């Protein structure tokens, strides 16, 4: 079956850097997406990796290694507003999501 | 503005009373999908549709129905809701790489 595994919780300090990992087992893999969801809100798109390597968008970067079936989301210069849940997702026909990583940020 | 619109946002209903949650998108996307979100379980796919008149089961389809008679609309139907369908529901559509979500519908079945 298809599955994406990510840690359930991560804690970091304001201003620091945090990495959220995602390993996947899927058939017909197209690429890896990342979404952010604040409490009570809808998921919003952050980034997509269709090819191996690093994609950078401001303070957020995402990485993919197809040979390792692994990716990560890197958040730099953490701000309190980054406290949210982060989901990796496989962009195939069904769009399967990981269970999400809750990011706690300490002042 | 690109939008996915769900209605209602909140709904409390009683066991067995049929209900429909509507979803509409203005992006002319072929793909639409329904998810439910429960604490600790993430987003689980209920049904998805690759195009008009084409629908497929996701991971948790039991107790739900969908229809896709036109590209912009993808309603979710609960013929006989039960308390275990109390959840937060999201409709989504997908472009080339990015999924767009509706605002969510918080359903409580008592």
PDB file of C-alpha atoms in Angstrom:
ATOM      1  CA  UNK A   1       0.000   0.000   0.000  1.00  0.00           C
ATOM      2  CA  UNK A   2       0.929   3.634  -0.124  1.00  0.00           C
ATOM      3  CA  UNK A   3       2.121   5.393   2.991  1.00  0.00           C
ATOM      4  CA  UNK A   4       4.048   8.458   4.067  1.00  0.00           C
ATOM      5  CA  UNK A   5       5.693   8.523   7.476  1.00  0.00           C
ATOM      6  CA  UNK A   6       6.590  11.665   9.372  1.00  0.00           C
ATOM      7  CA  UNK A   7       7.207  12.441  13.061  1.00  0.00           C
ATOM      8  CA  UNK A   8       4.098  13.300  15.020  1.00  0.00           C
ATOM      9  CA  UNK A   9       5.638  16.255  16.857  1.00  0.00           C
ATOM     10  CA  UNK A  10       8.693  18.470  16.693  1.00  0.00           C
ATOM     11  CA  UNK A  11       9.696  21.264  19.073  1.00  0.00           C
ATOM     12  CA  UNK A  12      12.075  24.105  18.256  1.00  0.00           C
ATOM     13  CA  UNK A  13      13.028  27.542  19.523  1.00  0.00           C
ATOM     14  CA  UNK A  14      12.029  30.817  17.896  1.00  0.00           C
ATOM     15  CA  UNK A  15      14.709  31.967  15.469  1.00  0.00           C
ATOM     16  CA  UNK A  16      16.158  28.479  15.062  1.00  0.00           C
ATOM     17  CA  UNK A  17      16.059  26.010  12.163  1.00  0.00           C
ATOM     18  CA  UNK A  18      13.941  22.860  12.139  1.00  0.00           C
ATOM     19  CA  UNK A  19      13.758  19.938   9.732  1.00  0.00           C
ATOM     20  CA  UNK A  20      10.666  17.759   9.292  1.00  0.00           C
ATOM     21  CA  UNK A  21      11.354  14.446   7.622  1.00  0.00           C
ATOM     22  CA  UNK A  22       9.086  12.340   5.445  1.00  0.00           C
ATOM     23  CA  UNK A  23       9.709   8.833   4.165  1.00  0.00           C
ATOM     24  CA  UNK A  24       7.368   7.286   1.678  1.00  0.00           C
ATOM     25  CA  UNK A  25       6.308   4.005   0.182  1.00  0.00           C
ATOM     26  CA  UNK A  26       4.173   4.590  -2.858  1.00  0.00           C
ATOM     27  CA  UNK A  27       3.695   3.170  -6.304  1.00  0.00           C
ATOM     28  CA  UNK A  28       3.792   5.447  -9.305  1.00  0.00           C
ATOM     29  CA  UNK A  29       5.498   8.245  -7.397  1.00  0.00           C
ATOM     30  CA  UNK A  30       5.300  11.653  -9.086  1.00  0.00           C
ATOM     31  CA  UNK A  31       6.701  13.993  -6.481  1.00  0.00           C
ATOM     32  CA  UNK A  32       6.448  15.203  -2.907  1.00  0.00           C
ATOM     33  CA  UNK A  33       4.414  18.174  -1.716  1.00  0.00           C
ATOM     34  CA  UNK A  34       4.282  19.931   1.628  1.00  0.00           C
ATOM     35  CA  UNK A  35       1.317  21.645   3.258  1.00  0.00           C
ATOM     36  CA  UNK A  36       0.862  23.790   6.338  1.00  0.00           C
ATOM     37  CA  UNK A  37      -2.254  23.772   8.471  1.00  0.00           C
ATOM     38  CA  UNK A  38      -2.967  26.101  11.360  1.00  0.00           C
ATOM     39  CA  UNK A  39      -5.488  25.059  14.012  1.00  0.00           C
ATOM     40  CA  UNK A  40      -9.011  25.435  12.681  1.00  0.00           C
ATOM     41  CA  UNK A  41      -7.833  26.202   9.173  1.00  0.00           C
ATOM     42  CA  UNK A  42      -7.478  24.437   5.868  1.00  0.00           C
ATOM     43  CA  UNK A  43      -4.196  22.998   4.605  1.00  0.00           C
ATOM     44  CA  UNK A  44      -2.282  25.389   2.364  1.00  0.00           C
ATOM     45  CA  UNK A  45       0.389  24.485  -0.154  1.00  0.00           C
ATOM     46  CA  UNK A  46       4.023  25.233   0.702  1.00  0.00           C
ATOM     47  CA  UNK A  47       6.228  23.510  -1.851  1.00  0.00           C
ATOM     48  CA  UNK A  48       6.620  20.718  -4.366  1.00  0.00           C
ATOM     49  CA  UNK A  49       9.601  18.586  -5.373  1.00  0.00           C
ATOM     50  CA  UNK A  50       9.225  16.767  -8.662  1.00  0.00           C
ATOM     51  CA  UNK A  51      12.943  16.212  -9.060  1.00  0.00           C
ATOM     52  CA  UNK A  52      15.695  15.297  -6.614  1.00  0.00           C
ATOM     53  CA  UNK A  53      17.307  18.184  -4.848  1.00  0.00           C
ATOM     54  CA  UNK A  54      16.479  21.294  -2.913  1.00  0.00           C
ATOM     55  CA  UNK A  55      13.698  23.781  -3.619  1.00  0.00           C
ATOM     56  CA  UNK A  56      13.833  27.091  -1.778  1.00  0.00           C
ATOM     57  CA  UNK A  57      10.960  29.478  -1.148  1.00  0.00           C
ATOM     58  CA  UNK A  58      11.884  32.219   1.271  1.00  0.00           C
ATOM     59  CA  UNK A  59      12.401  30.802   4.767  1.00  0.00           C
ATOM     60  CA  UNK A  60      11.133  27.395   3.688  1.00  0.00           C
ATOM     61  CA  UNK A  61      13.059  24.793   1.710  1.00  0.00           C
ATOM     62  CA  UNK A  62      12.141  21.283   0.682  1.00  0.00           C
ATOM     63  CA  UNK A  63      14.333  18.403  -0.374  1.00  0.00           C
ATOM     64  CA  UNK A  64      13.704  15.144  -2.194  1.00  0.00           C
ATOM     65  CA  UNK A  65      15.795  12.021  -2.729  1.00  0.00           C
ATOM     66  CA  UNK A  66      13.964   9.481  -4.861  1.00  0.00           C
ATOM     67  CA  UNK A  67      16.639   6.840  -4.391  1.00  0.00           C
ATOM     68  CA  UNK A  68      16.099   7.005  -0.617  1.00  0.00           C
ATOM     69  CA  UNK A  69      12.310   7.521  -0.812  1.00  0.00           C
ATOM     70  CA  UNK A  70      12.880  10.450   1.504  1.00  0.00           C
ATOM     71  CA  UNK A  71      12.211  14.126   1.704  1.00  0.00           C
ATOM     72  CA  UNK A  72      12.246  16.909   4.235  1.00  0.00           C
ATOM     73  CA  UNK A  73      10.916  20.371   4.873  1.00  0.00           C
ATOM     74  CA  UNK A  74      13.368  22.872   6.336  1.00  0.00           C
ATOM     75  CA  UNK A  75      12.078  25.943   8.131  1.00  0.00           C
ATOM     76  CA  UNK A  76      14.590  28.668   8.929  1.00  0.00           C
ATOM     77  CA  UNK A  77      14.410  31.706  11.214  1.00  0.00           C
ATOM     78  CA  UNK A  78      11.419  30.207  12.976  1.00  0.00           C
ATOM     79  CA  UNK A  79       8.647  32.568  13.964  1.00  0.00           C
ATOM     80  CA  UNK A  80       5.802  31.948  16.399  1.00  0.00           C
ATOM     81  CA  UNK A  81       3.371  32.058  13.478  1.00  0.00           C
ATOM     82  CA  UNK A  82       5.055  28.930  12.086  1.00  0.00           C
ATOM     83  CA  UNK A  83       3.438  26.928  14.896  1.00  0.00           C
ATOM     84  CA  UNK A  84       1.204  24.629  12.896  1.00  0.00           C
ATOM     85  CA  UNK A  85       0.912  21.116  11.525  1.00  0.00           C
ATOM     86  CA  UNK A  86       2.889  20.183   8.435  1.00  0.00           C
ATOM     87  CA  UNK A  87       1.936  17.420   6.032  1.00  0.00           C
ATOM     88  CA  UNK A  88       3.900  15.736   3.305  1.00  0.00           C
ATOM     89  CA  UNK A  89       1.870  14.372   0.411  1.00  0.00           C
ATOM     90  CA  UNK A  90       2.459  12.200  -2.577  1.00  0.00           C
ATOM     91  CA  UNK A  91       1.240  13.893  -5.731  1.00  0.00           C
ATOM     92  CA  UNK A  92      -0.219  10.886  -7.416  1.00  0.00           C
ATOM     93  CA  UNK A  93      -3.773  10.294  -8.624  1.00  0.00           C
ATOM     94  CA  UNK A  94      -5.087   9.938  -5.088  1.00  0.00           C
ATOM     95  CA  UNK A  95      -2.938  12.518  -3.255  1.00  0.00           C
ATOM     96  CA  UNK A  96      -2.054  10.555  -0.137  1.00  0.00           C
ATOM     97  CA  UNK A  97      -1.072  12.588   2.931  1.00  0.00           C
ATOM     98  CA  UNK A  98       1.158  11.727   5.835  1.00  0.00           C
ATOM     99  CA  UNK A  99      -0.428  11.989   9.283  1.00  0.00           C
ATOM    100  CA  UNK A 100       1.191  15.342   9.888  1.00  0.00           C
ATOM    101  CA  UNK A 101       3.864  16.791  12.151  1.00  0.00           C
ATOM    102  CA  UNK A 102       2.836  19.214  14.843  1.00  0.00           C
ATOM    103  CA  UNK A 103       5.489  21.937  15.177  1.00  0.00           C
ATOM    104  CA  UNK A 104       5.743  23.583  18.599  1.00  0.00           C
ATOM    105  CA  UNK A 105       7.819  26.743  18.829  1.00  0.00           C
ATOM    106  CA  UNK A 106       9.208  27.930  22.129  1.00  0.00           C
ATOM    107  CA  UNK A 107       9.917  31.638  22.727  1.00  0.00           C
TER     108      UNK A 107
ATOM    109  CA  UNK B   1      -9.722  34.538  -7.228  1.00  0.00           C
ATOM    110  CA  UNK B   2      -9.135  30.774  -7.192  1.00  0.00           C
ATOM    111  CA  UNK B   3     -11.565  29.258  -4.731  1.00  0.00           C
ATOM    112  CA  UNK B   4     -12.903  26.006  -3.379  1.00  0.00           C
ATOM    113  CA  UNK B   5     -16.173  26.670  -1.560  1.00  0.00           C
ATOM    114  CA  UNK B   6     -17.738  24.250   0.888  1.00  0.00           C
ATOM    115  CA  UNK B   7     -21.089  24.540   2.566  1.00  0.00           C
ATOM    116  CA  UNK B   8     -22.079  24.429   5.304  1.00  0.00           C
ATOM    117  CA  UNK B   9     -19.088  25.332   7.497  1.00  0.00           C
ATOM    118  CA  UNK B  10     -20.696  23.838  10.588  1.00  0.00           C
ATOM    119  CA  UNK B  11     -23.452  21.269  10.892  1.00  0.00           C
ATOM    120  CA  UNK B  12     -25.002  19.406  13.795  1.00  0.00           C
ATOM    121  CA  UNK B  13     -27.385  16.662  12.798  1.00  0.00           C
ATOM    122  CA  UNK B  14     -29.033  13.559  14.200  1.00  0.00           C
ATOM    123  CA  UNK B  15     -28.246   9.953  13.428  1.00  0.00           C
ATOM    124  CA  UNK B  16     -29.896   8.731  10.263  1.00  0.00           C
ATOM    125  CA  UNK B  17     -30.891  12.071   8.775  1.00  0.00           C
ATOM    126  CA  UNK B  18     -29.530  12.335   5.239  1.00  0.00           C
ATOM    127  CA  UNK B  19     -27.286  15.287   4.546  1.00  0.00           C
ATOM    128  CA  UNK B  20     -25.228  16.735   1.719  1.00  0.00           C
ATOM    129  CA  UNK B  21     -22.099  18.842   1.958  1.00  0.00           C
ATOM    130  CA  UNK B  22     -21.553  20.856  -1.188  1.00  0.00           C
ATOM    131  CA  UNK B  23     -18.223  21.672  -2.809  1.00  0.00           C
ATOM    132  CA  UNK B  24     -17.651  23.971  -5.751  1.00  0.00           C
ATOM    133  CA  UNK B  25     -14.439  25.117  -7.471  1.00  0.00           C
ATOM    134  CA  UNK B  26     -13.814  27.886  -9.983  1.00  0.00           C
ATOM    135  CA  UNK B  27     -10.434  26.719 -11.286  1.00  0.00           C
ATOM    136  CA  UNK B  28     -11.709  24.368 -13.989  1.00  0.00           C
ATOM    137  CA  UNK B  29      -9.689  21.532 -12.439  1.00  0.00           C
ATOM    138  CA  UNK B  30     -10.538  18.005 -13.433  1.00  0.00           C
ATOM    139  CA  UNK B  31      -9.503  16.463 -10.126  1.00  0.00           C
ATOM    140  CA  UNK B  32     -11.572  16.827  -6.946  1.00  0.00           C
ATOM    141  CA  UNK B  33     -11.451  14.942  -3.664  1.00  0.00           C
ATOM    142  CA  UNK B  34     -12.979  14.653  -0.214  1.00  0.00           C
ATOM    143  CA  UNK B  35     -11.022  14.100   3.000  1.00  0.00           C
ATOM    144  CA  UNK B  36     -11.920  13.703   6.612  1.00  0.00           C
ATOM    145  CA  UNK B  37      -9.596  14.803   9.364  1.00  0.00           C
ATOM    146  CA  UNK B  38      -9.607  13.333  12.843  1.00  0.00           C
ATOM    147  CA  UNK B  39      -7.104  13.957  15.669  1.00  0.00           C
ATOM    148  CA  UNK B  40      -3.991  11.857  15.252  1.00  0.00           C
ATOM    149  CA  UNK B  41      -5.149  10.348  11.963  1.00  0.00           C
ATOM    150  CA  UNK B  42      -4.285  13.121   9.532  1.00  0.00           C
ATOM    151  CA  UNK B  43      -6.179  13.610   6.292  1.00  0.00           C
ATOM    152  CA  UNK B  44      -7.850  10.450   5.074  1.00  0.00           C
ATOM    153  CA  UNK B  45      -9.301  10.334   1.606  1.00  0.00           C
ATOM    154  CA  UNK B  46     -12.970   9.417   1.263  1.00  0.00           C
ATOM    155  CA  UNK B  47     -13.576   9.644  -2.484  1.00  0.00           C
ATOM    156  CA  UNK B  48     -11.906  11.301  -5.420  1.00  0.00           C
ATOM    157  CA  UNK B  49     -12.857  12.148  -8.975  1.00  0.00           C
ATOM    158  CA  UNK B  50     -10.515  12.416 -11.919  1.00  0.00           C
ATOM    159  CA  UNK B  51     -13.168  13.971 -14.162  1.00  0.00           C
ATOM    160  CA  UNK B  52     -16.899  14.355 -14.745  1.00  0.00           C
ATOM    161  CA  UNK B  53     -18.771  11.098 -14.170  1.00  0.00           C
ATOM    162  CA  UNK B  54     -15.568   9.406 -12.927  1.00  0.00           C
ATOM    163  CA  UNK B  55     -15.339   8.729  -9.186  1.00  0.00           C
ATOM    164  CA  UNK B  56     -13.221   6.303  -7.137  1.00  0.00           C
ATOM    165  CA  UNK B  57     -13.071   5.195  -3.546  1.00  0.00           C
ATOM    166  CA  UNK B  58     -10.373   6.508  -1.299  1.00  0.00           C
ATOM    167  CA  UNK B  59      -9.246   4.914   1.947  1.00  0.00           C
ATOM    168  CA  UNK B  60     -12.414   5.430   4.015  1.00  0.00           C
ATOM    169  CA  UNK B  61     -15.443   5.427   1.654  1.00  0.00           C
ATOM    170  CA  UNK B  62     -17.893   3.473   3.849  1.00  0.00           C
ATOM    171  CA  UNK B  63     -21.013   5.460   4.675  1.00  0.00           C
ATOM    172  CA  UNK B  64     -20.412   8.108   2.023  1.00  0.00           C
ATOM    173  CA  UNK B  65     -21.514   8.766  -1.543  1.00  0.00           C
ATOM    174  CA  UNK B  66     -20.386  11.316  -4.099  1.00  0.00           C
ATOM    175  CA  UNK B  67     -21.429  12.447  -7.545  1.00  0.00           C
ATOM    176  CA  UNK B  68     -19.661  14.395 -10.272  1.00  0.00           C
ATOM    177  CA  UNK B  69     -22.253  15.520 -12.783  1.00  0.00           C
ATOM    178  CA  UNK B  70     -20.388  18.678 -13.709  1.00  0.00           C
ATOM    179  CA  UNK B  71     -16.768  19.728 -13.428  1.00  0.00           C
ATOM    180  CA  UNK B  72     -17.158  22.455 -10.842  1.00  0.00           C
ATOM    181  CA  UNK B  73     -19.250  20.568  -8.239  1.00  0.00           C
ATOM    182  CA  UNK B  74     -18.490  17.509  -6.132  1.00  0.00           C
ATOM    183  CA  UNK B  75     -21.040  17.016  -3.343  1.00  0.00           C
ATOM    184  CA  UNK B  76     -20.505  14.601  -0.468  1.00  0.00           C
ATOM    185  CA  UNK B  77     -23.604  12.700   0.610  1.00  0.00           C
ATOM    186  CA  UNK B  78     -24.184  10.933   3.899  1.00  0.00           C
ATOM    187  CA  UNK B  79     -27.304   8.840   3.404  1.00  0.00           C
ATOM    188  CA  UNK B  80     -27.608   7.760   7.032  1.00  0.00           C
ATOM    189  CA  UNK B  81     -25.072   9.582   9.195  1.00  0.00           C
ATOM    190  CA  UNK B  82     -23.766   7.934  12.331  1.00  0.00           C
ATOM    191  CA  UNK B  83     -21.812   9.384  15.278  1.00  0.00           C
ATOM    192  CA  UNK B  84     -18.536   7.904  13.976  1.00  0.00           C
ATOM    193  CA  UNK B  85     -18.826  10.256  11.016  1.00  0.00           C
ATOM    194  CA  UNK B  86     -18.407  13.227  13.319  1.00  0.00           C
ATOM    195  CA  UNK B  87     -15.328  14.846  11.859  1.00  0.00           C
ATOM    196  CA  UNK B  88     -13.806  17.789  10.010  1.00  0.00           C
ATOM    197  CA  UNK B  89     -14.288  17.423   6.259  1.00  0.00           C
ATOM    198  CA  UNK B  90     -12.290  19.049   3.483  1.00  0.00           C
ATOM    199  CA  UNK B  91     -12.950  19.226  -0.209  1.00  0.00           C
ATOM    200  CA  UNK B  92      -9.915  19.724  -2.449  1.00  0.00           C
ATOM    201  CA  UNK B  93      -9.008  20.208  -6.050  1.00  0.00           C
ATOM    202  CA  UNK B  94      -5.624  19.875  -7.683  1.00  0.00           C
ATOM    203  CA  UNK B  95      -3.664  21.709 -10.302  1.00  0.00           C
ATOM    204  CA  UNK B  96      -0.388  20.513 -11.795  1.00  0.00           C
ATOM    205  CA  UNK B  97       1.456  20.322  -8.477  1.00  0.00           C
ATOM    206  CA  UNK B  98      -0.664  22.063  -5.871  1.00  0.00           C
ATOM    207  CA  UNK B  99      -3.868  21.070  -4.092  1.00  0.00           C
ATOM    208  CA  UNK B 100      -6.386  23.711  -3.073  1.00  0.00           C
ATOM    209  CA  UNK B 101      -8.663  23.098  -0.105  1.00  0.00           C
ATOM    210  CA  UNK B 102     -12.049  24.382   0.886  1.00  0.00           C
ATOM    211  CA  UNK B 103     -12.544  26.019   4.289  1.00  0.00           C
ATOM    212  CA  UNK B 104     -13.720  22.808   5.880  1.00  0.00           C
ATOM    213  CA  UNK B 105     -17.029  21.541   7.249  1.00  0.00           C
ATOM    214  CA  UNK B 106     -17.207  20.581  10.891  1.00  0.00           C
ATOM    215  CA  UNK B 107     -19.884  17.912  11.170  1.00  0.00           C
ATOM    216  CA  UNK B 108     -21.302  16.603  14.432  1.00  0.00           C
ATOM    217  CA  UNK B 109     -23.685  13.644  14.381  1.00  0.00           C
ATOM    218  CA  UNK B 110     -25.580  13.084  17.625  1.00  0.00           C
TER     219      UNK B 110
END
